[in-house]
Every structure is written in structure tokens, then in C-alpha cells.
Short mmCIF file of C-alpha atoms in Angstrom, two decimals:
data_model
loop_
_atom_site.label_atom_id
_atom_site.label_comp_id
_atom_site.label_asym_id
_atom_site.label_seq_id
_atom_site.Cartn_x
_atom_site.Cartn_y
_atom_site.Cartn_z
CA MET A 29 1.35 7.10 28.52
CA ALA A 30 3.13 8.46 25.50
CA VAL A 31 3.84 6.01 22.70
CA ASN A 32 7.55 5.30 22.62
CA PHE A 33 8.72 4.12 19.23
CA ALA A 34 12.33 3.47 20.22
CA LYS A 35 11.94 -0.26 20.73
CA LEU A 36 9.83 -0.83 17.64
CA SER A 37 11.06 -2.12 14.33
CA VAL A 38 9.31 -1.29 11.08
CA LEU A 39 9.78 -2.84 7.67
CA VAL A 40 9.13 -0.52 4.72
CA VAL A 41 8.60 -2.23 1.37
CA GLU A 42 8.36 0.30 -1.46
CA ASP A 43 9.93 0.18 -4.92
CA ASN A 44 9.94 3.93 -5.49
CA LYS A 45 13.14 5.12 -3.83
CA ALA A 46 11.90 8.65 -3.24
CA MET A 47 8.74 7.42 -1.54
CA ARG A 48 10.71 4.88 0.46
CA ASP A 49 13.07 7.58 1.68
CA LEU A 50 10.12 9.75 2.59
CA ILE A 51 8.45 7.05 4.69
CA VAL A 52 11.76 6.26 6.39
CA SER A 53 12.19 9.94 7.14
CA VAL A 54 8.78 10.14 8.81
CA LEU A 55 9.50 7.02 10.88
CA ASP A 56 12.89 8.41 11.82
CA SER A 57 11.30 11.64 13.02
CA LEU A 58 9.10 9.55 15.32
CA GLY A 59 12.15 7.89 16.81
CA VAL A 60 11.42 4.39 15.51
CA GLY A 61 14.29 2.25 16.76
CA SER A 62 14.85 0.03 13.77
CA ILE A 63 13.81 0.71 10.18
CA VAL A 64 14.42 -1.98 7.59
CA THR A 65 13.72 -1.37 3.91
CA ALA A 66 13.10 -3.54 0.87
CA GLU A 67 12.49 -2.68 -2.78
CA SER A 68 10.00 -5.37 -3.69
CA GLY A 69 7.73 -8.00 -2.28
CA ALA A 70 10.29 -10.67 -3.10
CA SER A 71 13.08 -9.16 -1.03
CA GLY A 72 10.44 -7.91 1.42
CA PHE A 73 9.58 -11.38 2.65
CA MET A 74 13.26 -12.24 3.17
CA LYS A 75 13.75 -9.01 5.11
CA PHE A 76 10.65 -9.74 7.16
CA ARG A 77 11.91 -13.20 8.04
CA ASN A 78 15.25 -11.79 9.09
CA SER A 79 14.00 -8.77 10.98
CA ASN A 80 10.66 -10.02 12.35
CA ALA A 81 9.53 -6.40 12.23
CA ASP A 82 6.73 -5.22 14.55
CA ILE A 83 4.93 -3.34 11.78
CA VAL A 84 5.09 -3.68 8.00
CA ILE A 85 4.40 -0.73 5.71
CA LEU A 86 4.13 -1.67 2.06
CA ASP A 87 3.21 -0.38 -1.35
CA TRP A 88 0.78 -2.16 -3.66
CA GLU A 89 2.45 -2.03 -7.09
CA MET A 90 5.92 -3.52 -7.05
CA GLU A 91 7.93 -5.84 -9.23
CA PRO A 92 8.72 -8.72 -9.08
CA LYS A 93 6.22 -9.36 -6.31
CA ASN A 94 3.55 -6.83 -5.35
CA GLY A 95 2.35 -5.78 -1.93
CA LEU A 96 -0.75 -7.90 -2.07
CA SER A 97 1.26 -11.07 -2.73
CA LEU A 98 3.64 -10.15 0.08
CA THR A 99 0.69 -9.69 2.44
CA GLY A 100 -0.59 -13.13 1.48
CA GLU A 101 2.83 -14.64 2.09
CA ILE A 102 3.22 -13.00 5.49
CA ARG A 103 -0.24 -14.20 6.51
CA ARG A 104 -0.11 -17.74 5.16
CA ASN A 105 3.46 -18.90 4.63
CA PRO A 106 4.51 -21.28 7.44
CA MET A 107 7.98 -19.67 7.26
CA SER A 108 6.50 -16.33 8.29
CA PRO A 109 7.82 -15.39 11.74
CA ASN A 110 4.64 -13.52 12.67
CA ARG A 111 1.50 -14.15 10.65
CA MET A 112 -0.35 -11.53 12.67
CA VAL A 113 2.01 -8.60 12.18
CA PRO A 114 0.12 -5.36 11.46
CA ILE A 115 0.38 -4.49 7.77
CA ILE A 116 -0.25 -0.95 6.60
CA MET A 117 -0.76 -0.64 2.86
CA LEU A 118 0.21 2.72 1.46
CA THR A 119 -0.86 3.08 -2.13
CA GLY A 120 -2.07 5.32 -4.89
CA TYR A 121 -5.16 3.17 -5.37
CA SER A 122 -8.05 4.13 -3.18
CA ALA A 123 -11.05 2.81 -5.10
CA PRO A 124 -13.40 0.85 -2.80
CA LYS A 125 -12.84 -2.31 -4.87
CA ARG A 126 -9.10 -2.08 -4.27
CA VAL A 127 -9.55 -1.39 -0.56
CA ALA A 128 -11.79 -4.45 -0.27
CA GLN A 129 -9.25 -6.57 -2.15
CA ALA A 130 -6.48 -5.45 0.20
CA ARG A 131 -8.67 -6.10 3.25
CA ASP A 132 -9.60 -9.57 1.99
CA THR A 133 -5.93 -10.43 1.55
CA GLY A 134 -5.16 -9.56 5.15
CA VAL A 135 -4.04 -5.92 5.11
CA THR A 136 -4.62 -4.32 8.51
CA GLU A 137 -4.80 -0.64 7.57
CA PHE A 138 -5.01 1.16 4.26
CA LEU A 139 -3.63 4.62 3.54
CA ALA A 140 -4.01 6.34 0.17
CA LYS A 141 -1.22 8.34 -1.42
CA PRO A 142 -0.55 11.18 -1.29
CA PHE A 143 -0.25 10.71 2.43
CA THR A 144 0.31 13.23 5.17
CA ALA A 145 2.49 12.72 8.22
CA GLU A 146 -0.64 12.80 10.33
CA GLY A 147 -2.30 10.10 8.23
CA LEU A 148 0.64 7.73 8.49
CA ILE A 149 1.22 8.37 12.20
CA ASN A 150 -2.45 7.83 12.96
CA ARG A 151 -2.40 4.47 11.21
CA ILE A 152 0.71 3.43 13.15
CA ALA A 153 -0.81 4.59 16.44
CA TYR A 154 -4.01 2.71 15.60
CA VAL A 155 -2.31 -0.63 15.04
CA ILE A 156 -0.44 -0.18 18.31
CA ASN A 157 -3.41 0.92 20.40
CA LYS A 158 -6.23 -1.05 18.83
CA PRO A 159 -5.03 -4.35 17.46
CA ARG A 160 -7.80 -6.27 15.80
CA ASP A 161 -8.61 -9.89 16.49
CA PHE A 162 -7.45 -12.34 13.88
CA ILE A 163 -9.82 -14.53 11.96
CA GLU A 164 -9.26 -17.85 10.29
CA ALA A 165 -12.10 -18.87 8.02
CA GLY A 166 -11.64 -21.15 5.06
CA ASP A 167 -9.15 -19.47 2.77
CA PHE A 168 -8.99 -16.27 4.79
CA PHE A 169 -6.50 -15.53 7.50
CA GLY A 170 -6.19 -11.93 8.59
CA PRO A 171 -7.43 -9.14 10.84
CA ASP A 172 -11.10 -9.13 11.68
CA ARG A 173 -12.84 -7.37 8.81
CA ARG A 174 -15.76 -6.34 10.98
CA ARG A 175 -14.88 -2.99 12.43
CA ARG A 176 -18.15 -2.39 14.17
CA ARG A 177 -20.97 -4.35 15.70
CA VAL A 178 -24.07 -4.28 13.54
CA GLU A 179 -27.07 -4.66 15.81
CA ASN A 180 -29.54 -5.63 13.09
CA TYR A 181 -27.19 -8.04 11.29
CA HIS A 182 -29.19 -10.65 9.38
CA GLY A 183 -26.43 -12.53 7.56
CA PRO A 184 -25.15 -16.02 8.36
CA ARG A 185 -23.77 -16.49 11.86
CA ARG A 186 -20.68 -18.57 11.26
CA ARG A 187 -18.54 -17.72 14.25
CA LYS A 188 -18.04 -20.32 16.91
CA ILE A 189 -19.25 -17.87 19.53
CA ASP A 190 -22.42 -17.36 17.51
CA ARG A 191 -23.07 -21.08 17.36
CA GLU A 192 -22.20 -21.90 20.95
CA GLY A 193 -23.64 -18.75 22.39
CA GLY A 194 -21.02 -18.64 25.09
CA THR A 195 -17.63 -17.18 25.67
CA ILE A 196 -15.08 -17.22 22.94
CA PRO A 197 -13.28 -20.55 23.25
CA VAL A 198 -9.94 -19.52 21.80
CA ASP A 199 -8.04 -17.02 23.86
CA ILE A 200 -4.44 -17.17 22.92
CA ALA A 201 -1.66 -14.66 23.19
CA PHE A 202 0.63 -14.02 20.28
CA SER A 203 3.82 -12.10 20.34
CA ASN A 204 3.62 -9.00 18.22
CA MET B 26 -1.48 -17.86 28.33
CA SER B 27 1.16 -18.82 25.87
CA ASP B 28 3.10 -16.60 23.55
CA LYS B 29 3.08 -19.27 20.95
CA GLU B 30 0.43 -19.78 18.39
CA LYS B 31 -1.81 -22.68 19.22
CA LYS B 32 -3.86 -24.65 16.78
CA PRO B 33 -7.45 -23.57 16.76
CA ALA B 34 -9.82 -25.70 18.77
CA GLU B 35 -11.40 -26.86 15.55
CA ASP B 36 -9.68 -27.83 12.36
CA THR B 37 -10.47 -25.05 9.93
CA SER B 38 -8.21 -26.33 7.20
CA ASN B 39 -11.06 -28.17 5.53
CA GLY B 40 -11.14 -25.76 2.64
CA LYS B 41 -14.67 -24.68 3.41
CA THR B 42 -15.47 -21.19 2.26
CA GLY B 43 -18.54 -19.02 2.10
CA GLU B 44 -21.40 -19.64 4.44
CA ASN B 45 -20.22 -23.11 5.44
CA ALA B 46 -16.73 -22.08 6.48
CA GLU B 47 -16.01 -22.35 10.17
CA VAL B 48 -14.63 -19.23 11.75
CA GLU B 49 -11.93 -19.14 14.38
CA ILE B 50 -11.20 -15.96 16.30
CA PHE B 51 -7.81 -15.28 17.81
CA HIS B 52 -7.54 -12.78 20.62
CA ARG B 53 -4.13 -11.48 21.51
CA ILE B 54 -2.36 -9.73 24.30
CA ASN B 55 -1.27 -6.38 22.94
CA ARG B 56 2.47 -6.91 23.15
CA LEU B 57 3.11 -4.21 20.61
CA LYS B 58 1.63 -1.65 22.94
CA VAL B 59 3.73 -2.97 25.82
CA LYS B 60 6.79 -2.71 23.61
CA ALA B 61 5.83 0.89 22.89
CA GLY B 62 5.94 1.65 26.59
CA GLY B 63 2.31 1.10 27.46
CA ASP B 64 0.21 -1.27 29.48
CA ALA B 65 -1.74 -3.79 27.43
CA LYS B 66 -4.84 -3.22 29.53
CA SER B 67 -4.74 0.54 29.87
CA GLY B 68 -6.24 3.09 27.51
CA PRO B 69 -4.68 4.16 24.25
CA GLY B 70 -1.22 5.65 24.31
CA PHE B 71 -0.96 9.23 23.16
CA LEU B 72 1.43 10.72 20.70
CA ASP B 73 3.85 13.48 21.43
CA PRO B 74 1.86 16.50 20.19
CA ASN B 75 4.89 17.74 18.29
CA ALA B 76 5.48 14.42 16.54
CA VAL B 77 3.09 15.12 13.69
CA ASP B 78 4.56 18.57 13.12
CA ARG B 79 8.09 17.18 13.13
CA ALA B 80 7.16 14.43 10.70
CA GLN B 81 5.29 16.80 8.38
CA GLN B 82 8.30 19.07 8.44
CA ARG B 83 10.42 16.17 7.18
CA ILE B 84 7.97 15.66 4.31
CA ASP B 85 8.02 19.37 3.50
CA GLU B 86 11.82 19.38 3.52
CA LYS B 87 11.84 16.43 1.13
CA ALA B 88 9.79 18.49 -1.33
CA ALA B 89 13.04 20.24 -2.28
CA THR B 90 14.30 16.96 -3.72
CA TYR B 91 11.24 16.55 -5.97
CA PRO B 92 12.84 17.93 -9.16
CA VAL B 93 15.74 15.48 -8.92
CA GLU B 94 13.56 12.52 -7.97
CA VAL B 95 10.93 13.08 -10.61
CA LYS B 96 13.60 13.62 -13.27
CA ASP B 97 15.06 10.20 -12.46
CA VAL B 98 11.67 8.57 -12.76
CA LEU B 99 10.93 10.41 -16.02
CA LYS B 100 14.23 9.13 -17.42
CA ASN B 101 13.33 5.59 -16.41
CA LEU B 102 9.89 6.02 -17.91
CA THR B 103 11.33 7.29 -21.19
CA ASP B 104 13.90 4.48 -21.33
CA SER B 105 11.21 1.93 -20.65
CA TRP B 106 9.08 3.37 -23.44
CA ASN B 107 12.01 3.36 -25.87
CA ARG B 108 12.52 -0.34 -25.14
CA LEU B 109 8.83 -1.05 -25.60
CA LYS B 110 8.32 0.79 -28.88
CA GLY B 111 9.62 -2.04 -31.03
CA ASP B 112 7.55 -4.67 -29.28
CA THR B 113 4.60 -4.55 -31.65
CA ASP B 114 3.64 -8.14 -30.74
CA ASN B 115 2.94 -7.18 -27.11
CA ARG B 116 5.33 -9.86 -25.89
CA ASN B 117 7.23 -7.86 -23.34
CA ALA B 118 4.73 -7.95 -20.50
CA SER B 119 7.31 -7.21 -17.85
CA GLU B 120 8.48 -4.04 -19.63
CA LEU B 121 4.87 -2.99 -20.01
CA GLU B 122 4.49 -3.47 -16.28
CA GLN B 123 7.55 -1.27 -15.77
CA LEU B 124 6.04 1.50 -17.87
CA TYR B 125 2.88 1.30 -15.78
CA ASN B 126 4.89 1.40 -12.55
CA TYR B 127 6.98 4.39 -13.63
CA ALA B 128 3.85 6.31 -14.59
CA ASN B 129 2.48 5.41 -11.17
CA HIS B 130 5.67 6.63 -9.49
CA VAL B 131 5.46 9.97 -11.29
CA LYS B 132 1.87 10.30 -10.13
CA ASP B 133 2.74 9.42 -6.52
CA LEU B 134 5.68 11.79 -6.32
CA ALA B 135 3.81 14.64 -7.94
CA ALA B 136 0.78 14.10 -5.72
CA THR B 137 2.86 13.91 -2.54
CA PHE B 138 4.72 17.14 -3.23
CA TYR B 139 1.74 18.87 -4.78
CA TYR B 140 2.49 19.11 -8.47
CA PRO B 141 -1.06 18.60 -9.79
CA LEU B 142 -0.29 18.91 -13.50
CA MET B 143 2.44 16.26 -13.40
CA GLN B 144 0.14 14.15 -11.24
CA HIS B 145 -2.55 14.49 -13.91
CA PHE B 146 -0.27 13.20 -16.70
CA GLY B 147 1.15 10.42 -14.52
CA LEU B 148 -2.30 9.17 -13.66
CA SER B 149 -3.52 9.52 -17.24
CA LEU B 150 -0.57 7.50 -18.57
CA ARG B 151 -0.96 4.89 -15.85
CA GLU B 152 -4.60 4.43 -16.79
CA PHE B 153 -3.82 4.32 -20.50
CA SER B 154 -1.06 1.74 -19.90
CA GLU B 155 -3.71 -0.69 -18.69
CA LYS B 156 -5.21 -0.85 -22.19
CA LEU B 157 -2.05 -0.16 -24.19
CA ASP B 158 -1.83 -2.24 -27.35
CA LEU B 159 1.59 -1.87 -28.93
CA SER B 160 0.41 -3.23 -32.25
CA LYS B 161 -1.59 -0.03 -32.72
CA PRO B 162 0.48 2.95 -33.93
CA ALA B 163 -2.19 5.26 -32.52
CA HIS B 164 -1.43 4.01 -29.03
CA HIS B 165 2.24 4.84 -29.57
CA THR B 166 1.23 8.39 -30.39
CA ILE B 167 -0.79 8.67 -27.20
CA VAL B 168 2.01 7.37 -24.95
CA GLN B 169 4.52 9.63 -26.67
CA ALA B 170 2.23 12.61 -26.20
CA HIS B 171 2.08 11.88 -22.46
CA ILE B 172 5.84 11.56 -22.14
CA ASP B 173 6.49 14.72 -24.15
CA ALA B 174 3.98 16.59 -22.01
CA MET B 175 5.60 15.37 -18.79
CA TRP B 176 9.02 16.54 -19.90
CA ALA B 177 7.55 19.87 -20.95
CA VAL B 178 5.98 20.23 -17.52
CA TYR B 179 9.27 19.32 -15.89
CA PHE B 180 11.48 21.65 -17.94
CA GLY B 181 8.89 24.41 -17.82
CA GLY B 182 8.67 24.15 -14.05
CA ILE B 183 4.88 24.13 -14.38
CA LYS B 184 3.22 23.16 -11.14
CA ASP B 185 -0.54 23.35 -11.48
CA HIS B 186 -3.29 23.51 -14.05
CA GLY B 187 -3.72 27.26 -14.00
CA ASP B 188 -1.52 28.86 -16.60
CA ASN B 189 -1.85 28.84 -20.38
CA ASN B 190 1.04 26.45 -20.95
CA ALA B 191 -0.60 23.93 -18.65
CA LYS B 192 -3.91 24.24 -20.46
CA GLU B 193 -2.20 23.86 -23.81
CA LEU B 194 -0.35 20.71 -22.74
CA LYS B 195 -3.48 19.14 -21.33
CA GLU B 196 -5.30 19.94 -24.54
CA ILE B 197 -2.58 18.38 -26.70
CA VAL B 198 -2.69 15.14 -24.74
CA SER B 199 -6.45 14.96 -24.49
CA LYS B 200 -6.75 15.60 -28.23
CA ALA B 201 -4.24 12.82 -28.89
CA ILE B 202 -6.34 10.47 -26.76
CA GLU B 203 -9.54 11.63 -28.43
CA LYS B 204 -8.20 11.35 -31.96
CA HIS B 205 -6.05 8.24 -31.74
CA GLY B 206 -7.95 6.44 -29.03
CA LYS B 207 -10.90 6.10 -31.40
CA THR B 208 -8.99 3.72 -33.66
CA ASP B 209 -9.73 0.81 -31.26
#
């Protein structure tokens, strides 16, 4: 089946107008049905509440509220209409420390600028085709940070399934 | 199964972190995939093979707007710097943040549309902005050297590092950093 973007809505939060226009243009070429834009994290959360977008694409550095803070708000604010919405962070910072920081805040996918159409489309296709489980652990709420099964893992086994050794007890559907 | 979020079976709001934190896993029906015309349980949906080409074409077309877009950002960057110059007490943190963001914007635009020399100066200024101390006249010289170089690149229509003008500009800025950066 071919991915049909017509019924999807995407929120683009980017303070640089030229970059924002560029992302919108790429989404438009894909036939995304609804594209909502915001210029900062502050207006981004309002727009997200109003639009309940299916996918959020955001920049890191923005004023008055940056992309990381917006991610935290989407994931943890009780007013958030969908705490599990896929969030793609598109940014000029690609250092591993930054990627880890974004991941630990709840970003789903990370794409470094300069981006190509293929890079952005692949990230969008990935969040549609391969949604990750969500994890709640202490202060963290976000997509599962384990992308692969490590056979010789020796760290602490904190997951309920690890402790109970059975099937995963929570099996709940969430609207995307 | 419900579409609504249910509370986890265990209360995980006990503030535990690290090794003692309990972990709750939430599995979901892939409604996004269904919305995109697929079946939640079937294999991955494929993209129209022409979609990437079409999208890349849009990006390439946008490259024509680069001179206008980057000029706007350079103006904003220069204005921001002019406002900051007098702030020798480093009190205007938000303006400093603006300068950093504009340098970052120049870098992003230049990188996206393949203007490596402008990208170089944008990145260099962004990095220098992180340690900028406005009480030091030497730091003013370094920022000004970046901004002058960026305008020279813009008006000279210089795209990459190759030609002599590019080399000269890079040398001017790196010498400014070398000479005045040592006054820390």
C-alpha cells in the first residue's frame, strides 16, 4: 500500500521563515492534507492544542521557547491533546550529546540540517510505519529509547516484563 | 481496546529515577498508518517513487530565493549586533540569544542551499557567540569581522572556499580570532 498523506496533519515549528517555508514546501509536494505552522515553541504548543496534528516537526533553537521545551510540554503537559505524537527534530546540531539530549526529552526522530528531501521523507515514513512503544519511567515519558535488542545486555532490568517474566501487562491503544 | 489513555497498571509517579524507577511500556495500535491508508497489521507502506524527486525539486527551486532570504537574515543579524554593541555590561541576554540565532539561521540557510563559505562564517559566529563577552573590546572586533566578512561574501556572490577572495576573507576573520581572542 502506498502511503497517502492527504488525511494527515503536520505541525511545523521553526523560527526561520525561509526554513519553515522550505519544510512546508516539501510536505506540500507529498500531498500532506493539513500543514499548520508556528514560529516558536510558545505559539507551537497553542497550535498543537488547536490542531492536534498527527506529526510535529520542530527546530531546536527558537525564542521565546525552544524545541526541546516544546517537546517536554507536548509529552508531559496534561493539556497536551496527544502526548505520544511523533516528534521529528530538525536542527543544525548533530553532536551525539545533543542527539542524546533530544532523545531523553522525548524526541522521536532526529534529522540534522542541512536536510535533503529524502532524509525528511524517510523520517516521516518511519514514524508512520514503525511507531515506537512509549515508556514512562520516573521523570521520563517518551518513545522507547532502545532501538534494538541487545542479546548480551548486562544492565539493570527495570521493565515490568523483565521482572514478571511474562507478557507485557499494559496493552493499550492510543489515537495517533 | 480503548482509544483513550489508561493509567498504567502501576503508579509510576513516585518520582523514582535511575535504577529504582519502575518502567511502564505502552503499546499502541498504529492509527497513524491507518490514517495514511494502510492496515495497522500489514507491512510498511511504500512511498510513491517520484515523491522524493518531486520534493527535492521543490528544495532546488527554493534555492533561487536564497539571496533574498539570506540578505534578510544578515540585516537582522547586523541590527541585532548594533543593538548589542553598547551593552558592555552583558545585561541583554535576550539580544545575545538573538545574535546567536541569526548566526545559526545564516548557517542553516547557507548549508541547505550549498553556500559553504557563508555556512563557515555563520557557524563560526554562532560558536563565538556562545563565549561572547561584550565587556571585551576584542570580542567586538571579532564579531564585527564576521559580519563584515558575511556581507562581503554576500555582495561578492562568493559561494565556496575556492577562490582567492574567499581565502582572504577566511584569513581576515581567523586572524581576528587569533589576535583578539587571546586577550581572554
